[in-house]
């Protein structure tokens, strides 16, 4: 494990047994179901890319609180800014003009292309996407909204309709007016080739496309057109799409898909919404926003997670034209634009720029993806490696001939083994078959090498068993 000069405090809190007793009795019952690992990690302290449990064991965090800790756990710059603001003014709401709100709004707007300059601040990605749904419907006068199968856009009653993964859907009426279209997944979908995606690594599928051609893209766009012809009215409100599917397992689309999809959506009166909750703030390395890698400009952008480095904050950014449509009733958010939240988020933007974290995402992420691709070529149970920057997915299969997803119990064995050797990952995919690597953007190539050694050993251990 790479060295770390930081020394955590000695843990003096409640026992593990007492924590689990409270977790079972007072925390919502789903908390127990989503707890990672057979032997859970009881967290105590964090510093940059490192976490320590209550026993003092150190872990390399490659999941960052679900792609949320963008600039490092308890980043000293962000922590200092938060402490300073908390001593001055914590909260007033945006009914009073205050410096942090306006400084941050101007700063965030400077990172987005014209005409995306009007900002609505909220508290979570679900809330931001819920708001974007409302704005799309009011602006267009239409109701139906399209998303990809396998997507995750939130868990509110409305955004549950955008989310196309049955594990996150409750058996009630939800998301009225939401429909899905085939996800253009060039690995697991029916079409794909060896030049489809914007990634250092392509699939191992054969490809006979001529230069500048992509049969897979044409086929998936054909599926989208069929959805327009069969599933939604002739005029729609909008289309939601993550530039890279996060919960889906870092799924990437053919390079020109979103550009063509946006054109088709706009021809039908809809607006295009980029869900940057996981891909934003430099995580993809090549660009600050995931949509920029697709050479498109959306009409609305939603963001959360990395925006506040773990502080509960989110935003919708849109155009003056769409914002003008959203004045038919009062819109107010008690905590949106909170002075402390804006100070934290402003410091996050500064830290990304000052510490070169977008470039680091590109450098370390590209190295990690290319090294993982070597493991894909070596091990029969690694079906695909994909992603950009530090938004990476590793899809596990029973064998390469069938590409059948590796069963959950097998995934759990490898997952637990990796944890026991000191690395924390995430899982995703419709069948839980993909490992998700979305670490704090401050990790180093030395950290990447440590993980690669651990990953090798865990795969070898599984295959020996």
Tab-separated table of C-alpha atoms in Angstrom:
chain	number	residue	atom	x	y	z
A	1	UNK	CA	0.000	0.000	0.000
A	2	UNK	CA	1.398	3.438	-0.887
A	3	UNK	CA	2.610	5.500	2.089
A	4	UNK	CA	0.466	8.195	3.703
A	5	UNK	CA	1.771	10.820	6.152
A	6	UNK	CA	-1.658	11.560	7.620
A	7	UNK	CA	-2.336	10.053	11.054
A	8	UNK	CA	-5.996	9.454	11.934
A	9	UNK	CA	-7.372	10.148	15.370
A	10	UNK	CA	-7.860	7.220	17.703
A	11	UNK	CA	-11.444	5.986	17.488
A	12	UNK	CA	-13.362	6.445	20.757
A	13	UNK	CA	-16.943	6.113	19.544
A	14	UNK	CA	-19.567	3.430	20.086
A	15	UNK	CA	-18.863	-0.235	19.503
A	16	UNK	CA	-19.550	-1.985	16.203
A	17	UNK	CA	-22.228	-4.033	17.929
A	18	UNK	CA	-23.984	-0.903	19.176
A	19	UNK	CA	-23.785	0.714	15.733
A	20	UNK	CA	-25.422	-2.321	14.120
A	21	UNK	CA	-28.056	-2.455	16.834
A	22	UNK	CA	-29.052	1.156	16.108
A	23	UNK	CA	-28.781	0.565	12.361
A	24	UNK	CA	-31.305	-2.268	12.599
A	25	UNK	CA	-33.626	-0.543	15.053
A	26	UNK	CA	-33.636	3.160	14.148
A	27	UNK	CA	-32.283	3.512	10.608
A	28	UNK	CA	-34.657	2.784	7.742
A	29	UNK	CA	-34.778	-0.956	6.948
A	30	UNK	CA	-33.334	-0.484	3.470
A	31	UNK	CA	-30.105	0.699	5.122
A	32	UNK	CA	-29.359	-2.874	6.133
A	33	UNK	CA	-30.109	-4.194	2.648
A	34	UNK	CA	-27.736	-1.792	0.909
A	35	UNK	CA	-24.878	-2.213	3.403
A	36	UNK	CA	-21.740	-3.151	1.473
A	37	UNK	CA	-19.869	-6.348	2.367
A	38	UNK	CA	-20.626	-9.410	4.487
A	39	UNK	CA	-18.205	-7.933	7.007
A	40	UNK	CA	-19.036	-4.216	6.799
A	41	UNK	CA	-16.431	-1.467	6.951
A	42	UNK	CA	-17.154	0.752	9.967
A	43	UNK	CA	-15.847	4.136	8.810
A	44	UNK	CA	-14.084	6.537	11.137
A	45	UNK	CA	-12.006	9.125	9.263
A	46	UNK	CA	-10.948	10.212	5.802
A	47	UNK	CA	-8.118	12.162	4.214
A	48	UNK	CA	-7.901	12.754	0.460
A	49	UNK	CA	-8.049	9.314	-1.265
A	50	UNK	CA	-7.792	7.396	2.012
A	51	UNK	CA	-10.318	6.111	4.539
A	52	UNK	CA	-9.752	4.545	7.970
A	53	UNK	CA	-12.100	2.223	9.793
A	54	UNK	CA	-12.699	2.165	13.548
A	55	UNK	CA	-9.889	-0.384	13.968
A	56	UNK	CA	-7.386	1.913	12.277
A	57	UNK	CA	-7.164	-0.066	9.022
A	58	UNK	CA	-6.495	2.128	5.979
A	59	UNK	CA	-8.308	1.758	2.651
A	60	UNK	CA	-7.727	3.219	-0.785
A	61	UNK	CA	-11.130	4.665	-1.700
A	62	UNK	CA	-11.898	4.087	-5.372
A	63	UNK	CA	-15.614	4.813	-5.069
A	64	UNK	CA	-15.566	8.219	-3.341
A	65	UNK	CA	-18.916	7.906	-1.585
A	66	UNK	CA	-20.548	6.974	-4.922
A	67	UNK	CA	-18.529	9.350	-7.124
A	68	UNK	CA	-19.176	12.222	-4.713
A	69	UNK	CA	-15.870	13.069	-3.045
A	70	UNK	CA	-14.330	14.873	-6.002
A	71	UNK	CA	-11.277	16.613	-4.511
A	72	UNK	CA	-10.507	14.258	-1.619
A	73	UNK	CA	-11.922	13.407	1.789
A	74	UNK	CA	-11.673	16.368	4.172
A	75	UNK	CA	-9.639	18.273	1.581
A	76	UNK	CA	-7.738	20.913	3.629
A	77	UNK	CA	-8.630	23.794	1.276
A	78	UNK	CA	-12.342	22.974	1.256
A	79	UNK	CA	-12.390	22.309	4.998
A	80	UNK	CA	-10.716	25.662	5.735
A	81	UNK	CA	-13.187	27.535	3.529
A	82	UNK	CA	-16.145	25.799	5.212
A	83	UNK	CA	-14.846	26.532	8.725
A	84	UNK	CA	-14.272	30.197	7.896
A	85	UNK	CA	-17.758	30.640	6.411
A	86	UNK	CA	-19.459	28.742	9.241
A	87	UNK	CA	-18.022	31.231	11.729
A	88	UNK	CA	-19.417	34.120	9.658
A	89	UNK	CA	-22.820	33.047	8.278
A	90	UNK	CA	-24.255	29.571	7.869
A	91	UNK	CA	-27.739	30.078	6.485
A	92	UNK	CA	-30.243	32.785	5.555
A	93	UNK	CA	-31.919	31.401	2.372
A	94	UNK	CA	-31.728	33.162	-0.969
A	95	UNK	CA	-34.435	35.726	-0.085
A	96	UNK	CA	-31.488	37.846	1.087
A	97	UNK	CA	-28.702	38.686	-1.368
A	98	UNK	CA	-25.390	37.445	0.016
A	99	UNK	CA	-21.841	37.183	-1.273
A	100	UNK	CA	-21.351	33.356	-1.330
A	101	UNK	CA	-24.501	32.730	-3.387
A	102	UNK	CA	-23.635	35.280	-6.046
A	103	UNK	CA	-19.924	34.556	-6.162
A	104	UNK	CA	-20.657	30.877	-6.722
A	105	UNK	CA	-23.423	31.401	-9.288
A	106	UNK	CA	-21.154	33.575	-11.405
A	107	UNK	CA	-18.227	31.175	-11.021
A	108	UNK	CA	-20.247	28.068	-11.911
A	109	UNK	CA	-21.776	29.817	-14.937
A	110	UNK	CA	-18.270	30.593	-16.223
A	111	UNK	CA	-17.608	26.856	-16.581
A	112	UNK	CA	-20.572	26.328	-18.922
A	113	UNK	CA	-20.936	27.318	-22.582
A	114	UNK	CA	-23.456	29.890	-23.775
A	115	UNK	CA	-26.410	30.024	-23.406
A	116	UNK	CA	-26.279	27.849	-20.246
A	117	UNK	CA	-26.003	30.695	-17.725
A	118	UNK	CA	-29.040	30.561	-15.387
A	119	UNK	CA	-28.578	28.562	-12.183
A	120	UNK	CA	-31.049	26.942	-9.785
A	121	UNK	CA	-29.459	25.518	-6.645
A	122	UNK	CA	-30.921	22.464	-4.911
A	123	UNK	CA	-29.797	19.780	-2.446
A	124	UNK	CA	-29.548	16.468	-4.323
A	125	UNK	CA	-29.361	14.964	-7.778
A	126	UNK	CA	-32.874	13.556	-7.490
A	127	UNK	CA	-34.186	17.004	-6.618
A	128	UNK	CA	-32.291	18.612	-9.501
A	129	UNK	CA	-33.657	16.089	-12.002
A	130	UNK	CA	-37.175	16.472	-10.603
A	131	UNK	CA	-36.886	20.227	-11.141
A	132	UNK	CA	-35.519	19.765	-14.663
A	133	UNK	CA	-38.515	17.567	-15.537
A	134	UNK	CA	-40.881	20.309	-14.420
A	135	UNK	CA	-38.987	22.982	-16.338
A	136	UNK	CA	-38.925	20.910	-19.527
A	137	UNK	CA	-42.666	20.348	-19.391
A	138	UNK	CA	-43.518	23.962	-18.659
A	139	UNK	CA	-41.228	25.319	-21.355
A	140	UNK	CA	-42.306	22.987	-24.145
A	141	UNK	CA	-45.962	22.623	-23.212
A	142	UNK	CA	-45.454	18.879	-23.756
A	143	UNK	CA	-45.418	16.082	-21.211
A	144	UNK	CA	-43.576	12.935	-22.296
A	145	UNK	CA	-39.906	12.428	-21.423
A	146	UNK	CA	-37.511	9.786	-22.740
A	147	UNK	CA	-34.559	8.127	-21.008
A	148	UNK	CA	-32.278	5.145	-21.602
A	149	UNK	CA	-32.926	1.697	-20.216
A	150	UNK	CA	-30.480	0.986	-17.419
A	151	UNK	CA	-30.373	4.645	-16.401
A	152	UNK	CA	-30.568	6.095	-12.910
A	153	UNK	CA	-31.844	9.646	-12.460
A	154	UNK	CA	-33.219	9.628	-8.924
A	155	UNK	CA	-35.653	8.139	-6.451
A	156	UNK	CA	-38.444	10.700	-6.057
A	157	UNK	CA	-41.913	9.770	-7.250
A	158	UNK	CA	-41.287	11.661	-10.504
A	159	UNK	CA	-37.640	10.767	-11.144
A	160	UNK	CA	-38.381	7.108	-10.432
A	161	UNK	CA	-40.041	7.217	-13.836
A	162	UNK	CA	-36.781	8.343	-15.419
A	163	UNK	CA	-34.869	5.567	-13.666
A	164	UNK	CA	-34.894	2.370	-15.704
A	165	UNK	CA	-33.647	-0.260	-13.300
A	166	UNK	CA	-36.299	-2.338	-11.543
A	167	UNK	CA	-34.277	-2.524	-8.308
A	168	UNK	CA	-35.034	1.164	-7.734
A	169	UNK	CA	-38.723	1.146	-8.644
A	170	UNK	CA	-41.525	0.803	-6.119
A	171	UNK	CA	-44.834	-0.818	-7.171
A	172	UNK	CA	-46.838	2.409	-7.246
A	173	UNK	CA	-47.881	4.857	-9.949
A	174	UNK	CA	-44.743	6.853	-10.660
A	175	UNK	CA	-43.135	8.918	-13.362
A	176	UNK	CA	-46.290	9.483	-15.409
A	177	UNK	CA	-45.273	10.408	-18.942
A	178	UNK	CA	-41.835	8.772	-18.780
A	179	UNK	CA	-40.742	6.269	-21.423
A	180	UNK	CA	-37.489	4.481	-22.197
A	181	UNK	CA	-35.513	3.636	-25.280
A	182	UNK	CA	-32.776	1.056	-25.841
A	183	UNK	CA	-29.467	1.947	-24.241
A	184	UNK	CA	-26.820	2.111	-26.989
A	185	UNK	CA	-24.437	-0.137	-25.058
A	186	UNK	CA	-21.761	-1.221	-27.544
A	187	UNK	CA	-20.585	-4.092	-25.300
A	188	UNK	CA	-23.748	-5.745	-23.999
A	189	UNK	CA	-26.216	-4.404	-26.559
A	190	UNK	CA	-27.017	-6.130	-29.860
A	191	UNK	CA	-24.623	-3.922	-31.853
A	192	UNK	CA	-21.093	-2.771	-31.236
A	193	UNK	CA	-17.641	-2.689	-32.729
A	194	UNK	CA	-14.002	-1.889	-32.158
A	195	UNK	CA	-14.134	1.861	-32.865
A	196	UNK	CA	-17.454	2.923	-31.333
A	197	UNK	CA	-16.756	4.745	-28.115
A	198	UNK	CA	-14.773	7.726	-26.882
A	199	UNK	CA	-12.436	5.794	-24.610
A	200	UNK	CA	-8.785	4.719	-24.505
A	201	UNK	CA	-10.095	1.148	-24.783
A	202	UNK	CA	-12.659	-0.319	-27.163
A	203	UNK	CA	-14.666	-3.528	-26.962
A	204	UNK	CA	-13.210	-6.745	-28.374
A	205	UNK	CA	-16.133	-7.049	-30.802
A	206	UNK	CA	-15.202	-7.249	-34.465
A	207	UNK	CA	-15.937	-4.242	-36.624
A	208	UNK	CA	-16.165	-3.930	-40.387
A	209	UNK	CA	-17.099	-0.256	-40.504
A	210	UNK	CA	-15.294	2.044	-42.917
A	211	UNK	CA	-13.519	5.146	-41.634
A	212	UNK	CA	-16.076	7.622	-40.281
A	213	UNK	CA	-18.869	5.026	-40.332
A	214	UNK	CA	-20.501	3.316	-37.342
A	215	UNK	CA	-23.060	0.623	-38.015
A	216	UNK	CA	-23.805	0.287	-34.302
A	217	UNK	CA	-24.651	3.974	-34.017
A	218	UNK	CA	-26.971	3.755	-37.030
A	219	UNK	CA	-28.766	0.745	-35.533
A	220	UNK	CA	-29.250	2.370	-32.111
A	221	UNK	CA	-30.489	5.591	-33.700
A	222	UNK	CA	-32.920	3.395	-35.652
A	223	UNK	CA	-34.181	2.041	-32.335
A	224	UNK	CA	-34.658	5.583	-31.043
A	225	UNK	CA	-36.644	6.489	-34.151
A	226	UNK	CA	-38.818	3.418	-33.615
A	227	UNK	CA	-39.459	4.563	-30.028
A	228	UNK	CA	-40.579	7.925	-31.375
A	229	UNK	CA	-42.888	6.171	-33.840
A	230	UNK	CA	-44.446	3.748	-31.352
A	231	UNK	CA	-44.139	4.869	-27.736
A	232	UNK	CA	-44.502	8.647	-27.333
A	233	UNK	CA	-46.631	11.385	-28.927
A	234	UNK	CA	-45.341	13.316	-31.919
A	235	UNK	CA	-44.327	16.162	-29.594
A	236	UNK	CA	-42.364	15.471	-26.406
A	237	UNK	CA	-41.068	17.480	-23.455
A	238	UNK	CA	-37.526	16.190	-23.365
A	239	UNK	CA	-34.807	13.582	-23.237
A	240	UNK	CA	-32.608	12.772	-20.225
A	241	UNK	CA	-29.231	11.171	-20.761
A	242	UNK	CA	-26.092	10.659	-18.718
A	243	UNK	CA	-22.994	11.265	-20.889
A	244	UNK	CA	-21.728	7.983	-19.417
A	245	UNK	CA	-24.161	5.810	-17.475
A	246	UNK	CA	-23.020	5.715	-13.853
A	247	UNK	CA	-25.229	3.243	-12.008
A	248	UNK	CA	-25.389	1.245	-15.225
A	249	UNK	CA	-21.669	0.466	-14.873
A	250	UNK	CA	-19.916	3.272	-16.806
A	251	UNK	CA	-21.736	2.365	-20.023
A	252	UNK	CA	-20.612	4.372	-23.054
A	253	UNK	CA	-22.447	5.014	-26.306
A	254	UNK	CA	-21.261	5.334	-29.912
A	255	UNK	CA	-19.418	8.632	-30.421
A	256	UNK	CA	-22.064	10.437	-32.469
A	257	UNK	CA	-25.149	8.968	-30.817
A	258	UNK	CA	-26.045	11.874	-28.517
A	259	UNK	CA	-25.502	14.445	-31.266
A	260	UNK	CA	-27.995	12.664	-33.521
A	261	UNK	CA	-30.377	11.934	-30.644
A	262	UNK	CA	-30.442	15.600	-29.581
A	263	UNK	CA	-31.366	16.594	-33.139
A	264	UNK	CA	-34.249	14.109	-33.225
A	265	UNK	CA	-35.527	15.236	-29.811
A	266	UNK	CA	-35.493	18.912	-30.790
A	267	UNK	CA	-37.312	18.145	-34.058
A	268	UNK	CA	-40.123	16.818	-31.852
A	269	UNK	CA	-40.323	19.928	-29.694
A	270	UNK	CA	-38.323	18.520	-26.791
A	271	UNK	CA	-35.401	19.842	-24.798
A	272	UNK	CA	-32.235	17.873	-24.063
A	273	UNK	CA	-31.121	17.368	-20.469
A	274	UNK	CA	-27.594	16.209	-19.611
A	275	UNK	CA	-27.446	14.470	-16.245
A	276	UNK	CA	-23.916	15.330	-15.078
A	277	UNK	CA	-24.454	14.119	-11.513
A	278	UNK	CA	-21.599	11.606	-11.874
A	279	UNK	CA	-19.670	12.760	-14.952
A	280	UNK	CA	-19.295	16.466	-14.170
A	281	UNK	CA	-16.518	18.571	-12.640
A	282	UNK	CA	-13.616	17.156	-14.623
A	283	UNK	CA	-14.114	13.493	-13.792
A	284	UNK	CA	-13.931	12.351	-17.426
A	285	UNK	CA	-10.559	14.052	-17.804
A	286	UNK	CA	-10.769	15.284	-21.383
A	287	UNK	CA	-13.503	17.802	-20.551
A	288	UNK	CA	-14.998	19.512	-17.520
A	289	UNK	CA	-18.477	18.255	-18.470
A	290	UNK	CA	-19.300	14.857	-19.909
A	291	UNK	CA	-21.568	16.324	-22.596
A	292	UNK	CA	-18.593	18.193	-24.085
A	293	UNK	CA	-17.053	14.845	-25.022
A	294	UNK	CA	-20.084	14.216	-27.228
A	295	UNK	CA	-19.774	17.623	-28.954
A	296	UNK	CA	-23.289	18.690	-27.917
A	297	UNK	CA	-24.772	21.562	-25.920
A	298	UNK	CA	-27.829	20.536	-23.871
A	299	UNK	CA	-30.716	22.809	-22.939
A	300	UNK	CA	-30.510	21.910	-19.260
A	301	UNK	CA	-27.695	20.420	-17.195
A	302	UNK	CA	-28.233	18.759	-13.824
A	303	UNK	CA	-25.373	18.224	-11.386
A	304	UNK	CA	-24.776	17.026	-7.835
A	305	UNK	CA	-22.336	14.658	-6.032
A	306	UNK	CA	-18.913	16.112	-6.919
A	307	UNK	CA	-20.274	19.665	-6.863
A	308	UNK	CA	-19.819	19.829	-3.077
A	309	UNK	CA	-17.228	17.097	-2.369
A	310	UNK	CA	-19.757	15.359	-0.130
A	311	UNK	CA	-21.654	18.437	1.040
A	312	UNK	CA	-25.364	18.026	0.132
A	313	UNK	CA	-25.751	20.300	-2.864
A	314	UNK	CA	-26.941	20.141	-6.467
A	315	UNK	CA	-27.916	22.429	-9.328
A	316	UNK	CA	-29.840	22.832	-12.549
A	317	UNK	CA	-28.270	25.105	-15.150
A	318	UNK	CA	-30.324	26.240	-18.113
A	319	UNK	CA	-30.837	28.983	-20.672
A	320	UNK	CA	-32.471	32.396	-20.099
A	321	UNK	CA	-35.262	31.337	-22.473
A	322	UNK	CA	-36.169	28.233	-20.476
A	323	UNK	CA	-35.785	30.114	-17.186
A	324	UNK	CA	-38.272	32.718	-18.431
A	325	UNK	CA	-40.845	29.921	-18.855
A	326	UNK	CA	-40.433	28.997	-15.205
A	327	UNK	CA	-42.026	32.101	-13.699
A	328	UNK	CA	-45.701	31.155	-13.686
A	329	UNK	CA	-45.581	30.375	-9.978
A	330	UNK	CA	-43.153	31.002	-7.139
A	331	UNK	CA	-40.149	28.706	-7.062
A	332	UNK	CA	-38.397	28.654	-3.700
A	333	UNK	CA	-35.894	26.286	-2.122
A	334	UNK	CA	-35.068	26.846	1.543
A	335	UNK	CA	-31.591	25.346	1.421
A	336	UNK	CA	-30.788	25.950	-2.254
A	337	UNK	CA	-28.127	28.653	-2.290
A	338	UNK	CA	-27.285	28.195	1.372
A	339	UNK	CA	-24.228	30.355	2.157
A	340	UNK	CA	-22.209	27.477	3.581
A	341	UNK	CA	-23.038	25.186	0.649
A	342	UNK	CA	-22.064	27.845	-1.881
A	343	UNK	CA	-18.773	28.496	-0.097
A	344	UNK	CA	-17.931	24.796	-0.121
A	345	UNK	CA	-18.871	24.415	-3.787
A	346	UNK	CA	-16.861	27.511	-4.729
A	347	UNK	CA	-13.813	26.081	-2.983
A	348	UNK	CA	-14.297	22.790	-4.844
A	349	UNK	CA	-14.139	24.609	-8.195
A	350	UNK	CA	-11.016	26.475	-7.094
A	351	UNK	CA	-9.349	23.280	-5.878
A	352	UNK	CA	-10.056	21.396	-9.110
A	353	UNK	CA	-8.394	24.222	-11.038
A	354	UNK	CA	-5.486	24.948	-8.659
A	355	UNK	CA	-4.541	21.300	-8.148
A	356	UNK	CA	-4.967	20.271	-11.803
A	357	UNK	CA	-7.442	17.552	-10.909
A	358	UNK	CA	-9.132	17.393	-14.311
A	359	UNK	CA	-5.752	16.708	-15.931
A	360	UNK	CA	-4.947	14.222	-13.170
A	361	UNK	CA	-8.222	12.426	-13.919
A	362	UNK	CA	-7.164	12.167	-17.540
A	363	UNK	CA	-3.607	11.027	-16.804
A	364	UNK	CA	-4.262	8.525	-14.016
A	365	UNK	CA	-7.584	7.393	-15.491
A	366	UNK	CA	-6.116	6.663	-18.923
A	367	UNK	CA	-3.267	4.710	-17.339
A	368	UNK	CA	-5.680	2.718	-15.194
A	369	UNK	CA	-8.049	1.933	-18.079
A	370	UNK	CA	-5.215	0.769	-20.315
A	371	UNK	CA	-3.752	-1.418	-17.569
A	372	UNK	CA	-7.161	-2.908	-16.785
A	373	UNK	CA	-7.577	-3.720	-20.482
A	374	UNK	CA	-4.449	-5.892	-20.210
A	375	UNK	CA	-6.210	-7.822	-17.425
A	376	UNK	CA	-9.292	-8.164	-19.641
A	377	UNK	CA	-7.109	-9.799	-22.277
A	378	UNK	CA	-5.572	-12.071	-19.621
A	379	UNK	CA	-8.599	-13.231	-17.608
A	380	UNK	CA	-11.592	-15.087	-19.028
A	381	UNK	CA	-13.998	-13.523	-16.520
A	382	UNK	CA	-13.299	-9.873	-17.443
A	383	UNK	CA	-15.580	-9.102	-20.370
A	384	UNK	CA	-15.120	-5.369	-20.830
A	385	UNK	CA	-13.153	-2.373	-19.581
A	386	UNK	CA	-14.511	1.057	-20.438
A	387	UNK	CA	-14.740	4.669	-19.446
A	388	UNK	CA	-12.908	7.976	-19.577
A	389	UNK	CA	-10.781	9.653	-16.963
A	390	UNK	CA	-11.771	8.434	-13.516
A	391	UNK	CA	-15.210	7.198	-14.613
A	392	UNK	CA	-14.388	3.530	-15.190
A	393	UNK	CA	-16.347	0.302	-15.448
A	394	UNK	CA	-15.072	-3.291	-15.447
A	395	UNK	CA	-17.723	-5.760	-16.575
A	396	UNK	CA	-17.394	-9.300	-15.252
A	397	UNK	CA	-18.666	-12.340	-17.148
A	398	UNK	CA	-18.827	-16.115	-16.732
A	399	UNK	CA	-16.880	-16.478	-19.958
A	400	UNK	CA	-16.112	-14.390	-23.018
A	401	UNK	CA	-17.937	-16.717	-25.398
A	402	UNK	CA	-21.346	-16.113	-23.813
A	403	UNK	CA	-20.747	-12.773	-22.019
A	404	UNK	CA	-23.221	-14.023	-19.414
A	405	UNK	CA	-22.959	-11.707	-16.383
A	406	UNK	CA	-20.881	-13.099	-13.531
A	407	UNK	CA	-23.393	-14.216	-10.840
A	408	UNK	CA	-23.912	-11.966	-7.789
A	409	UNK	CA	-22.353	-14.466	-5.378
A	410	UNK	CA	-19.172	-14.578	-7.462
A	411	UNK	CA	-19.067	-10.775	-7.714
A	412	UNK	CA	-19.431	-10.594	-3.941
A	413	UNK	CA	-16.522	-12.973	-3.383
A	414	UNK	CA	-14.172	-10.831	-5.479
A	415	UNK	CA	-15.613	-7.606	-4.033
A	416	UNK	CA	-15.020	-8.805	-0.457
A	417	UNK	CA	-11.510	-9.993	-1.265
A	418	UNK	CA	-10.562	-6.623	-2.757
A	419	UNK	CA	-11.883	-4.896	0.368
A	420	UNK	CA	-9.938	-7.216	2.666
A	421	UNK	CA	-6.764	-6.264	0.784
A	422	UNK	CA	-7.446	-2.559	1.387
A	423	UNK	CA	-9.339	-1.210	-1.633
A	424	UNK	CA	-12.959	-0.026	-1.826
A	425	UNK	CA	-14.863	-0.245	-5.125
A	426	UNK	CA	-18.471	0.196	-6.228
A	427	UNK	CA	-20.786	-2.126	-8.137
A	428	UNK	CA	-23.263	-1.384	-10.906
A	429	UNK	CA	-24.975	-2.695	-13.997
A	430	UNK	CA	-28.476	-4.080	-14.417
A	431	UNK	CA	-27.306	-7.410	-13.012
A	432	UNK	CA	-24.720	-6.047	-10.567
A	433	UNK	CA	-22.057	-7.386	-12.931
A	434	UNK	CA	-19.773	-4.350	-13.201
A	435	UNK	CA	-17.172	-2.964	-10.828
A	436	UNK	CA	-17.300	0.824	-10.708
A	437	UNK	CA	-14.108	2.837	-10.236
A	438	UNK	CA	-14.865	6.505	-9.524
A	439	UNK	CA	-12.312	7.651	-6.944
A	440	UNK	CA	-11.434	11.075	-5.579
A	441	UNK	CA	-9.696	12.849	-8.457
A	442	UNK	CA	-6.502	13.259	-6.409
A	443	UNK	CA	-5.374	9.617	-6.690
A	444	UNK	CA	-1.926	8.865	-8.105
A	445	UNK	CA	-0.453	6.311	-10.505
A	446	UNK	CA	1.153	4.721	-7.448
A	447	UNK	CA	-2.341	4.241	-6.002
A	448	UNK	CA	-3.487	2.812	-9.342
A	449	UNK	CA	-0.630	0.296	-9.335
A	450	UNK	CA	-1.535	-0.801	-5.824
A	451	UNK	CA	-5.132	-1.398	-6.891
A	452	UNK	CA	-4.032	-3.291	-10.006
A	453	UNK	CA	-1.953	-5.655	-7.867
A	454	UNK	CA	-4.904	-6.184	-5.527
A	455	UNK	CA	-7.272	-6.752	-8.438
A	456	UNK	CA	-4.910	-9.311	-9.978
A	457	UNK	CA	-4.697	-11.222	-6.718
A	458	UNK	CA	-8.462	-11.153	-6.163
A	459	UNK	CA	-9.161	-12.531	-9.659
A	460	UNK	CA	-6.519	-15.215	-9.232
A	461	UNK	CA	-7.917	-16.150	-5.822
A	462	UNK	CA	-11.404	-16.480	-7.268
A	463	UNK	CA	-10.273	-18.602	-10.188
A	464	UNK	CA	-8.290	-20.884	-7.876
A	465	UNK	CA	-11.364	-21.368	-5.665
